[in-house]
PDB file of C-alpha atoms in Angstrom:
ATOM      1  CA  MET T  14     106.994 122.479 115.204  1.00  0.00           C
ATOM      2  CA  SER T  15     106.485 118.974 116.504  1.00  0.00           C
ATOM      3  CA  GLU T  16     105.733 116.300 113.931  1.00  0.00           C
ATOM      4  CA  LYS T  17     103.289 113.517 114.764  1.00  0.00           C
ATOM      5  CA  LYS T  18     104.599 109.974 114.554  1.00  0.00           C
ATOM      6  CA  LEU T  19     102.653 106.759 114.719  1.00  0.00           C
ATOM      7  CA  ARG T  20     104.039 104.760 117.641  1.00  0.00           C
ATOM      8  CA  ARG T  21     102.848 102.128 120.104  1.00  0.00           C
ATOM      9  CA  THR T  22     102.197 103.470 123.578  1.00  0.00           C
ATOM     10  CA  PRO T  23     103.767 101.779 126.595  1.00  0.00           C
ATOM     11  CA  ASP T  24     101.439 103.484 129.074  1.00  0.00           C
ATOM     12  CA  ASP T  25      98.075 102.967 127.307  1.00  0.00           C
ATOM     13  CA  LYS T  26      98.208  99.361 126.217  1.00  0.00           C
ATOM     14  CA  MET T  27      96.243  96.198 126.802  1.00  0.00           C
ATOM     15  CA  ILE T  28      98.184  93.806 124.562  1.00  0.00           C
ATOM     16  CA  GLY T  29     100.799  95.612 122.498  1.00  0.00           C
ATOM     17  CA  GLY T  30      99.866  99.298 122.544  1.00  0.00           C
ATOM     18  CA  VAL T  31      98.717  99.430 118.915  1.00  0.00           C
ATOM     19  CA  CYS T  32      95.197 100.733 119.589  1.00  0.00           C
ATOM     20  CA  GLY T  33      96.519 103.202 122.169  1.00  0.00           C
ATOM     21  CA  GLY T  34      99.061 104.480 119.640  1.00  0.00           C
ATOM     22  CA  LEU T  35      96.429 104.845 116.945  1.00  0.00           C
ATOM     23  CA  ALA T  36      94.160 106.708 119.365  1.00  0.00           C
ATOM     24  CA  LYS T  37      96.941 109.088 120.375  1.00  0.00           C
ATOM     25  CA  TYR T  38      97.923 109.720 116.735  1.00  0.00           C
ATOM     26  CA  PHE T  39      94.370 110.537 115.647  1.00  0.00           C
ATOM     27  CA  GLY T  40      93.409 112.340 118.882  1.00  0.00           C
ATOM     28  CA  LEU T  41      90.673 109.860 119.852  1.00  0.00           C
ATOM     29  CA  ASP T  42      89.759 108.023 123.025  1.00  0.00           C
ATOM     30  CA  SER T  43      91.596 104.698 123.157  1.00  0.00           C
ATOM     31  CA  THR T  44      88.470 102.878 124.367  1.00  0.00           C
ATOM     32  CA  LEU T  45      86.598 103.938 121.224  1.00  0.00           C
ATOM     33  CA  VAL T  46      89.456 102.771 119.024  1.00  0.00           C
ATOM     34  CA  ARG T  47      89.486  99.398 120.793  1.00  0.00           C
ATOM     35  CA  ILE T  48      85.722  98.970 120.387  1.00  0.00           C
ATOM     36  CA  ALA T  49      85.867  99.944 116.702  1.00  0.00           C
ATOM     37  CA  TYR T  50      88.790  97.572 116.112  1.00  0.00           C
ATOM     38  CA  THR T  51      86.965  94.690 117.812  1.00  0.00           C
ATOM     39  CA  LEU T  52      83.778  95.241 115.811  1.00  0.00           C
ATOM     40  CA  LEU T  53      85.723  95.598 112.563  1.00  0.00           C
ATOM     41  CA  SER T  54      87.705  92.465 113.345  1.00  0.00           C
ATOM     42  CA  ILE T  55      84.570  90.422 114.033  1.00  0.00           C
ATOM     43  CA  CYS T  56      82.824  91.690 110.894  1.00  0.00           C
ATOM     44  CA  THR T  57      85.794  90.823 108.673  1.00  0.00           C
ATOM     45  CA  ALA T  58      86.128  87.186 109.824  1.00  0.00           C
ATOM     46  CA  PHE T  59      88.927  88.086 112.251  1.00  0.00           C
ATOM     47  CA  SER T  60      91.316  89.367 109.599  1.00  0.00           C
ATOM     48  CA  GLY T  61      91.860  92.284 111.997  1.00  0.00           C
ATOM     49  CA  VAL T  62      94.025  89.965 114.076  1.00  0.00           C
ATOM     50  CA  LEU T  63      96.455  89.715 111.187  1.00  0.00           C
ATOM     51  CA  VAL T  64      96.441  93.511 110.761  1.00  0.00           C
ATOM     52  CA  TYR T  65      97.095  93.937 114.507  1.00  0.00           C
ATOM     53  CA  ILE T  66     100.080  91.567 114.368  1.00  0.00           C
ATOM     54  CA  VAL T  67     101.536  93.395 111.383  1.00  0.00           C
ATOM     55  CA  LEU T  68     101.110  96.758 113.121  1.00  0.00           C
ATOM     56  CA  LEU T  69     102.627  95.321 116.302  1.00  0.00           C
ATOM     57  CA  LEU T  70     105.719  94.314 114.359  1.00  0.00           C
ATOM     58  CA  LEU T  71     106.015  97.483 112.252  1.00  0.00           C
ATOM     59  CA  MET T  72     105.141 100.255 114.709  1.00  0.00           C
ATOM     60  CA  PRO T  73     108.039 101.302 116.930  1.00  0.00           C
ATOM     61  CA  GLU T  74     107.352 101.797 120.638  1.00  0.00           C
ATOM     62  CA  GLU T  75     107.481 105.277 122.186  1.00  0.00           C
ATOM     63  CA  ASP T  76     110.503 106.137 124.250  1.00  0.00           C
TER      64      ASP T  76
END
């Protein structure tokens, strides 16, 4: 059985592959994840940028 791992995607990325990796992990469309992230980031006074940077540093990239 294959276990799911949260990883950044090198093939579905715009900046660092974080949203693409989250979309792949949860089985969602990456465009929807990017739109939701952008809206959430704007509504929280851009604290989402800090979260993105932390995830970019902590999430390993896919092989």
